[in-house]
Coordinates of C-alpha atoms in Angstrom, one line a residue:
M770 CA 18.9 -2.5 -0.8
P771 CA 16.4 -2.8 -3.6
R772 CA 16.6 -1.5 -6.9
P773 CA 14.6 1.9 -8.1
I774 CA 11.6 1.0 -9.7
E775 CA 9.9 1.9 -12.7
V776 CA 5.7 2.2 -13.0
R777 CA 4.3 2.0 -16.2
K778 CA 0.5 1.7 -17.5
V779 CA 0.2 0.9 -21.0
P780 CA -3.5 0.1 -22.8
I781 CA -4.3 -3.1 -24.0
E782 CA -6.0 -2.6 -27.1
H783 CA -7.6 -6.3 -27.7
V784 CA -7.5 -9.2 -25.8
S785 CA -4.9 -10.4 -26.4
D786 CA -2.8 -7.5 -26.7
A787 CA 0.5 -7.3 -25.4
S788 CA 2.1 -4.7 -27.3
G789 CA 2.0 -2.1 -24.6
L790 CA 4.8 -4.0 -22.3
A791 CA 6.7 -5.5 -25.7
D792 CA 7.2 -2.0 -26.5
L793 CA 8.5 -0.5 -23.3
I794 CA 11.0 -3.6 -23.2
D795 CA 11.8 -2.5 -27.0
Q796 CA 12.2 1.2 -26.0
G797 CA 14.9 0.1 -23.4
V798 CA 12.4 1.7 -20.2
F799 CA 13.6 -1.9 -18.3
S800 CA 15.0 -5.3 -19.6
A801 CA 12.1 -8.4 -19.8
D802 CA 13.9 -9.5 -17.2
D803 CA 13.3 -6.9 -14.7
V804 CA 9.6 -7.2 -15.0
I805 CA 8.5 -8.0 -11.4
A806 CA 4.8 -7.6 -11.9
V807 CA 1.7 -6.6 -13.3
V808 CA -1.4 -5.1 -12.3
G809 CA -4.2 -5.2 -14.9
K810 CA -7.6 -5.1 -15.8
T811 CA -9.4 -7.3 -18.4
E812 CA -12.6 -6.7 -21.0
G813 CA -14.7 -9.7 -20.0
N814 CA -17.4 -10.6 -17.4
G815 CA -15.5 -10.2 -14.6
G816 CA -17.2 -13.6 -13.2
V817 CA -16.2 -17.5 -12.2
N818 CA -16.2 -18.0 -16.5
D819 CA -13.6 -14.8 -17.7
Y820 CA -10.7 -16.5 -19.5
T821 CA -9.9 -13.5 -20.4
R822 CA -7.6 -13.5 -17.7
I823 CA -5.7 -16.2 -18.7
I824 CA -6.0 -14.8 -22.4
S825 CA -4.1 -11.4 -21.1
T826 CA -1.2 -13.9 -18.8
N827 CA 0.0 -16.5 -21.4
A828 CA -0.1 -12.9 -23.8
Y829 CA 1.7 -11.5 -21.3
R830 CA 3.8 -14.4 -20.0
A831 CA 4.7 -15.0 -23.7
V832 CA 6.7 -11.3 -24.2
L833 CA 8.3 -12.0 -21.3
E834 CA 9.7 -15.4 -22.8
E835 CA 10.7 -13.9 -26.0
K836 CA 12.6 -11.3 -25.2
G837 CA 14.7 -12.3 -22.0
T838 CA 16.9 -14.5 -21.1
R839 CA 14.2 -16.8 -17.7
T840 CA 13.5 -19.9 -18.2
K841 CA 9.3 -20.4 -18.5
E842 CA 9.5 -21.6 -15.0
E843 CA 10.8 -18.5 -14.4
V844 CA 8.7 -16.3 -16.0
A845 CA 5.9 -18.4 -14.4
Q846 CA 6.9 -16.9 -11.0
V847 CA 6.5 -14.1 -11.8
P848 CA 2.5 -12.2 -10.2
L849 CA 0.2 -11.0 -12.8
V850 CA -2.9 -10.7 -10.9
W851 CA -5.4 -10.0 -13.6
S852 CA -9.0 -8.6 -12.6
G853 CA -12.0 -8.8 -14.8
G854 CA -14.2 -6.4 -15.7
T855 CA -14.0 -3.2 -18.0
D856 CA -17.3 -2.3 -16.8
G857 CA -19.2 1.4 -18.4
V858 CA -15.9 3.9 -18.8
I859 CA -13.0 2.1 -17.3
S860 CA -10.6 0.6 -19.9
P861 CA -8.3 -2.4 -20.4
H862 CA -5.3 -1.4 -18.9
A863 CA -1.3 -2.8 -17.2
T864 CA 0.3 -1.3 -14.7
I865 CA 4.1 -2.8 -15.4
F866 CA 6.5 -3.2 -12.5
A867 CA 9.3 -2.9 -13.1
C868 CA 14.0 -2.6 -11.5
A869 CA 14.5 -0.1 -13.7
P870 CA 18.1 -0.1 -15.6
E871 CA 21.0 0.1 -13.1
G872 CA 22.5 3.4 -13.1
R873 CA 19.1 5.7 -14.1
Y874 CA 18.9 6.9 -10.4
Q875 CA 20.9 7.6 -8.1
P876 CA 19.7 6.8 -4.1
T877 CA 18.2 9.6 -2.2
D878 CA 16.8 9.6 1.2
E879 CA 13.2 10.8 -0.2
P880 CA 10.6 7.9 -0.2
R881 CA 10.3 6.4 -3.0
V882 CA 8.5 3.0 -4.6
T883 CA 9.8 -0.6 -4.1
V884 CA 8.1 -3.6 -4.9
G885 CA 8.7 -7.2 -3.4
Y886 CA 6.6 -10.1 -4.4
A887 CA 5.8 -13.4 -3.3
M888 CA 3.4 -16.9 -4.2
S889 CA 2.1 -18.7 -0.9
D890 CA 1.7 -22.0 -0.2
V891 CA -0.8 -23.9 -2.3
L892 CA -4.4 -23.0 -1.3
L893 CA -6.8 -25.7 -0.6
P894 CA -10.3 -25.5 -1.9
E895 CA -10.6 -25.8 2.0
D896 CA -8.4 -23.5 2.7
I897 CA -11.0 -20.9 1.5
G898 CA -13.3 -18.7 4.1
R899 CA -11.1 -20.2 6.9
P900 CA -8.4 -19.7 9.3
A901 CA -5.8 -21.8 7.2
M902 CA -6.4 -19.2 3.7
V903 CA -5.8 -16.2 6.7
E904 CA -2.4 -17.9 7.7
K905 CA -1.0 -18.6 4.6
V906 CA -1.7 -15.4 3.1
A907 CA -0.6 -13.3 6.3
A908 CA 2.7 -15.7 5.3
G909 CA 3.4 -14.5 1.8
V910 CA 3.3 -10.8 2.5
R911 CA 5.1 -11.4 5.1
V912 CA 7.9 -13.0 2.4
A913 CA 6.9 -10.0 -0.2
M914 CA 7.5 -7.0 2.3
E915 CA 11.1 -8.6 3.3
R916 CA 11.9 -8.9 -1.2
A917 CA 10.6 -5.1 -0.9
G918 CA 12.8 -3.4 2.1
I919 CA 10.5 -2.5 3.9
T920 CA 10.6 -3.3 7.4
D921 CA 7.8 -0.7 8.6
P922 CA 4.2 -1.6 7.9
A923 CA 3.3 1.7 7.9
D924 CA 5.5 1.5 4.7
V925 CA 3.0 -0.6 3.1
H926 CA 0.7 1.2 1.0
Y927 CA -0.9 -1.3 -2.0
V928 CA -0.9 -4.8 -1.1
Q929 CA -2.8 -6.9 -4.6
T930 CA -2.9 -10.4 -4.0
K931 CA -4.2 -13.0 -6.6
T932 CA -6.0 -16.1 -5.3
P933 CA -8.2 -19.3 -6.1
L934 CA -11.7 -19.4 -5.8
L935 CA -14.2 -22.3 -6.0
V936 CA -15.3 -24.0 -8.7
Q937 CA -17.1 -27.6 -8.7
D938 CA -14.5 -29.3 -10.1
T939 CA -11.9 -28.3 -6.8
I940 CA -15.2 -28.4 -4.3
N941 CA -15.8 -32.2 -6.0
D942 CA -11.8 -32.9 -5.4
A943 CA -11.9 -31.0 -1.1
E944 CA -15.7 -33.6 -1.0
R945 CA -13.5 -37.1 -2.3
R946 CA -10.7 -35.8 0.1
G947 CA -13.5 -36.1 2.7
E948 CA -13.1 -32.2 3.5
T949 CA -16.3 -29.5 3.0
V950 CA -16.2 -26.3 1.7
F951 CA -17.0 -23.4 3.1
T952 CA -19.4 -22.5 0.1
H953 CA -20.9 -24.3 -2.7
N954 CA -22.0 -20.9 -4.6
T955 CA -18.7 -20.4 -7.2
L956 CA -19.0 -16.8 -7.6
E957 CA -20.0 -15.7 -3.5
S958 CA -16.6 -17.9 -3.7
M959 CA -14.9 -14.9 -5.2
D960 CA -15.8 -12.7 -2.7
V961 CA -15.1 -15.3 0.4
S962 CA -11.5 -15.8 -1.5
N963 CA -11.0 -12.0 -1.5
A964 CA -12.4 -11.5 1.9
T965 CA -10.2 -14.2 3.1
T966 CA -7.2 -12.9 1.8
A967 CA -7.6 -9.6 2.7
L968 CA -7.5 -10.2 6.5
G969 CA -4.1 -12.4 5.7
V970 CA -3.4 -8.8 4.6
A971 CA -4.4 -7.0 8.0
V972 CA -2.7 -10.1 10.6
A973 CA 0.3 -9.2 8.5
L974 CA 0.5 -5.6 8.9
G975 CA -1.4 -6.1 12.6
E976 CA -4.3 -4.1 11.5
I977 CA -5.9 -6.3 13.3
E978 CA -5.7 -10.0 15.2
M979 CA -5.9 -12.8 14.1
P980 CA -10.1 -12.9 12.9
T981 CA -12.0 -16.5 14.3
P982 CA -13.5 -18.1 12.0
E983 CA -17.3 -16.7 12.9
Q984 CA -15.6 -13.5 11.3
I985 CA -14.4 -14.5 8.1
F986 CA -17.3 -12.2 5.6
H987 CA -19.1 -11.6 8.9
D988 CA -17.6 -9.4 10.8
L989 CA -17.6 -6.0 8.2
S990 CA -16.0 -4.7 11.4
L991 CA -12.0 -5.7 10.0
Y992 CA -10.9 -4.8 7.7
S993 CA -7.4 -3.6 5.7
S994 CA -7.2 0.1 4.2
V995 CA -4.0 -1.2 2.1
A996 CA -5.8 -4.6 0.3
S997 CA -6.8 -5.0 -3.3
C998 CA -7.5 -8.6 -3.5
S999 CA -8.9 -10.8 -6.7
S1000 CA -9.8 -13.7 -7.3
G1001 CA -10.3 -16.7 -10.8
V1002 CA -9.5 -20.2 -12.3
E1003 CA -6.3 -19.8 -13.0
L1004 CA -4.3 -20.4 -10.0
D1005 CA -4.3 -22.4 -7.2
Q1006 CA -1.4 -19.9 -4.9
A1007 CA -1.9 -16.6 -3.6
Q1008 CA -0.1 -13.9 -6.1
I1009 CA 1.0 -11.4 -3.7
V1010 CA 2.5 -7.2 -4.7
V1011 CA 3.7 -5.3 -2.1
V1012 CA 4.0 -2.1 -3.1
G1013 CA 5.4 0.8 -0.2
N1014 CA 7.9 3.4 0.0
A1015 CA 11.3 3.4 1.3
R1016 CA 14.6 5.7 1.4
G1017 CA 17.1 5.0 0.0
V1018 CA 16.5 3.8 -3.2
G1019 CA 15.7 6.6 -5.3
G1020 CA 14.0 6.8 -8.0
R1021 CA 10.7 9.4 -9.5
Y1022 CA 7.3 6.8 -8.2
R1023 CA 5.6 7.2 -4.9
V1024 CA 2.7 5.8 -3.2
G1025 CA 0.0 6.2 -1.2
H1026 CA -3.6 5.6 0.5
S1027 CA -6.9 6.5 1.6
V1028 CA -9.7 4.7 2.4
M1029 CA -13.0 5.3 0.2
K1030 CA -16.5 5.4 3.1
D1031 CA -18.8 5.0 0.3
A1032 CA -19.1 4.9 -3.8
L1033 CA -20.0 8.5 -3.9
D1034 CA -16.5 9.4 -2.0
M1035 CA -14.3 11.6 -4.4
D1036 CA -12.6 13.3 -1.2
G1037 CA -11.1 10.2 -0.7
V1038 CA -9.6 9.1 -3.7
W1039 CA -8.4 12.7 -3.3
E1040 CA -6.2 11.8 -0.5
A1041 CA -4.6 9.0 -1.4
I1042 CA -3.2 10.9 -4.1
R1043 CA -2.3 14.5 -2.2
D1044 CA -0.8 11.3 0.0
A1045 CA 1.3 9.6 -2.4
G1046 CA 3.5 13.0 -2.8
L1047 CA 1.0 15.4 -5.1
D1048 CA 0.2 18.0 -1.9
D1049 CA 0.5 21.4 -4.1
M1050 CA -3.0 21.2 -4.9
P1051 CA -5.2 23.9 -3.3
A1052 CA -8.5 22.8 -0.6
D1053 CA -11.0 23.2 -2.2
C1054 CA -11.7 23.2 -6.6
I1055 CA -9.4 20.2 -7.0
H1056 CA -9.7 19.4 -10.5
P1057 CA -7.7 17.0 -12.7
R1058 CA -6.0 19.8 -14.5
H1059 CA -4.0 20.0 -10.7
I1060 CA -2.8 16.5 -11.8
K1061 CA -0.4 17.7 -14.3
G1062 CA 0.6 14.5 -15.6
R1063 CA 2.0 12.8 -12.5
L1064 CA -0.4 11.1 -12.0
V1065 CA 0.8 6.9 -13.0
N1066 CA -2.7 5.2 -11.6
L1067 CA -5.3 4.5 -9.1
F1068 CA -6.0 1.0 -7.6
L1069 CA -9.1 0.5 -5.7
K1070 CA -11.9 -2.4 -4.5
C1071 CA -15.5 -1.3 -4.7
E1072 CA -18.6 -2.7 -3.7
A1073 CA -22.6 -2.5 -2.5
D1074 CA -23.1 -1.4 0.4
P1075 CA -25.5 -4.1 2.1
T1076 CA -27.7 -1.8 3.4
G1077 CA -29.4 -1.3 -0.4
R1078 CA -27.6 3.0 0.4
V1079 CA -25.9 5.9 -0.5
R1080 CA -25.5 8.6 1.7
G1081 CA -29.6 7.5 2.7
R1082 CA -30.4 6.9 -0.6
R1083 CA -32.4 3.5 -2.2
N1084 CA -30.8 2.0 -5.0
I1085 CA -31.8 -1.7 -6.5
M1086 CA -28.3 -2.9 -6.8
L1087 CA -28.6 -6.1 -4.4
D1088 CA -32.4 -6.9 -5.3
D1089 CA -31.6 -6.9 -9.7
S1090 CA -32.0 -10.3 -10.6
D1091 CA -30.7 -9.0 -14.9
V1092 CA -27.6 -7.4 -13.8
A1093 CA -25.3 -8.9 -11.2
W1094 CA -24.1 -5.9 -8.6
H1095 CA -20.3 -6.4 -9.0
R1096 CA -20.8 -4.8 -12.5
Q1097 CA -23.0 -2.0 -11.6
I1098 CA -20.3 -0.8 -8.6
K1099 CA -17.9 -1.2 -10.3
A1100 CA -19.2 0.3 -13.1
C1101 CA -20.8 3.2 -10.9
V1102 CA -17.3 3.3 -8.9
G1103 CA -15.3 3.6 -12.3
G1104 CA -16.9 6.3 -13.2
V1105 CA -16.5 8.3 -9.8
V1106 CA -12.9 7.8 -10.2
A1107 CA -12.5 8.6 -14.1
A1108 CA -14.0 12.1 -13.2
V1109 CA -11.2 12.4 -10.4
S1110 CA -8.2 11.0 -12.5
G1111 CA -9.8 13.0 -16.2
D1112 CA -8.2 9.4 -17.2
P1113 CA -11.0 5.9 -17.6
M1114 CA -7.4 3.5 -17.2
N1115 CA -7.8 3.0 -13.8
F1116 CA -8.3 -0.3 -11.4
V1117 CA -11.3 -0.6 -10.2
S1118 CA -11.9 -3.8 -9.3
V1119 CA -15.1 -5.2 -6.8
A1120 CA -15.7 -7.6 -3.7
A1121 CA -14.3 -5.5 -1.1
V1122 CA -15.9 -7.7 2.0
H1123 CA -12.8 -6.6 5.1
Q1124 CA -11.2 -3.8 1.8
G1125 CA -12.0 -0.1 4.0
P1126 CA -14.9 0.4 5.3
S1127 CA -18.4 -1.7 4.3
G1128 CA -19.4 0.1 1.1
G1129 CA -16.5 1.8 0.4
G1130 CA -13.3 0.3 -0.1
P1131 CA -9.3 1.0 -0.5
V1132 CA -7.9 3.4 -3.0
I1133 CA -3.9 3.6 -4.0
A1134 CA -2.5 5.9 -5.7
I1135 CA 1.1 6.1 -7.9
V1136 CA 3.1 9.5 -8.8
D1137 CA 5.5 9.9 -11.1
L1138 CA 6.8 13.2 -8.7
G1139 CA 9.7 13.5 -11.5
V1140 CA 12.7 13.4 -9.8

């Protein structure tokens, strides 16, 4: 049986700040060796050349090495999933998942958070956007589920991944070997990598059948309701973190999910919070004060609706040549979610193709039930 989990959110006060992690270790909330995974937002541009993700990776791994007993190679296997870009009011932060110290929590029959992680087989540049990537990600998700002690896919509420995207060097590498790539547009490859990964999650959880090559990045009716996929230049495998609920684990935390049907769907956010266990809130006139400090964090994916409209009203995000739609929709949804939670420190990531319904996206809530 997996050990009970601590889930803590800490601010990132400057680009290389890992003091929040160090403080929790020093306070005995958990040990460095018990950190399972970190999911966070960094303050770069969120694009292909956003190296703030690497800076945060190095800072957090340095703390884990300094304060723990794991080797550098072992620490390198801890998933650190960074999503770049804190547009609008989104505040840089990290959510840390760690095993609680032995004896802190007693087992309970109530559903409580459990976490598993895995690294996929190496993803070659020619895999991105193709069935090979779907299969490799799906295999990794199944391993992470097993490590979390989850046998029923319905108990999985959140799958966070980080995968490679295409850059000119990897494109050239594939072509030197006689292979082709899905796209030569490196920015588009970020969306493609996220989308293909989401289909791998959906296949592993039985949400969809194995897609055909033609459906990848095109058939928007295929999606996962729990996948949150990011990509970057700092890795060549899929980092996979599965978060679900299990009975018999114990602890204070519970996870739930829903979907935002569009960029303004506050009801979808509240539904996720209720699904996580805060079901004592009023049916209407909901306000952040009803959360009462029990929400640990919200994790969302978003995208500009491909129709160019939200609730029938036209917007110009997809036509704007000055500011990429990635940044505009992230700022928009970040503001909507902060209005719900009362806290700008939420995980909002862009490029949500195959992650939730088109124009919307999954929303995951983790709450602290205190018992």
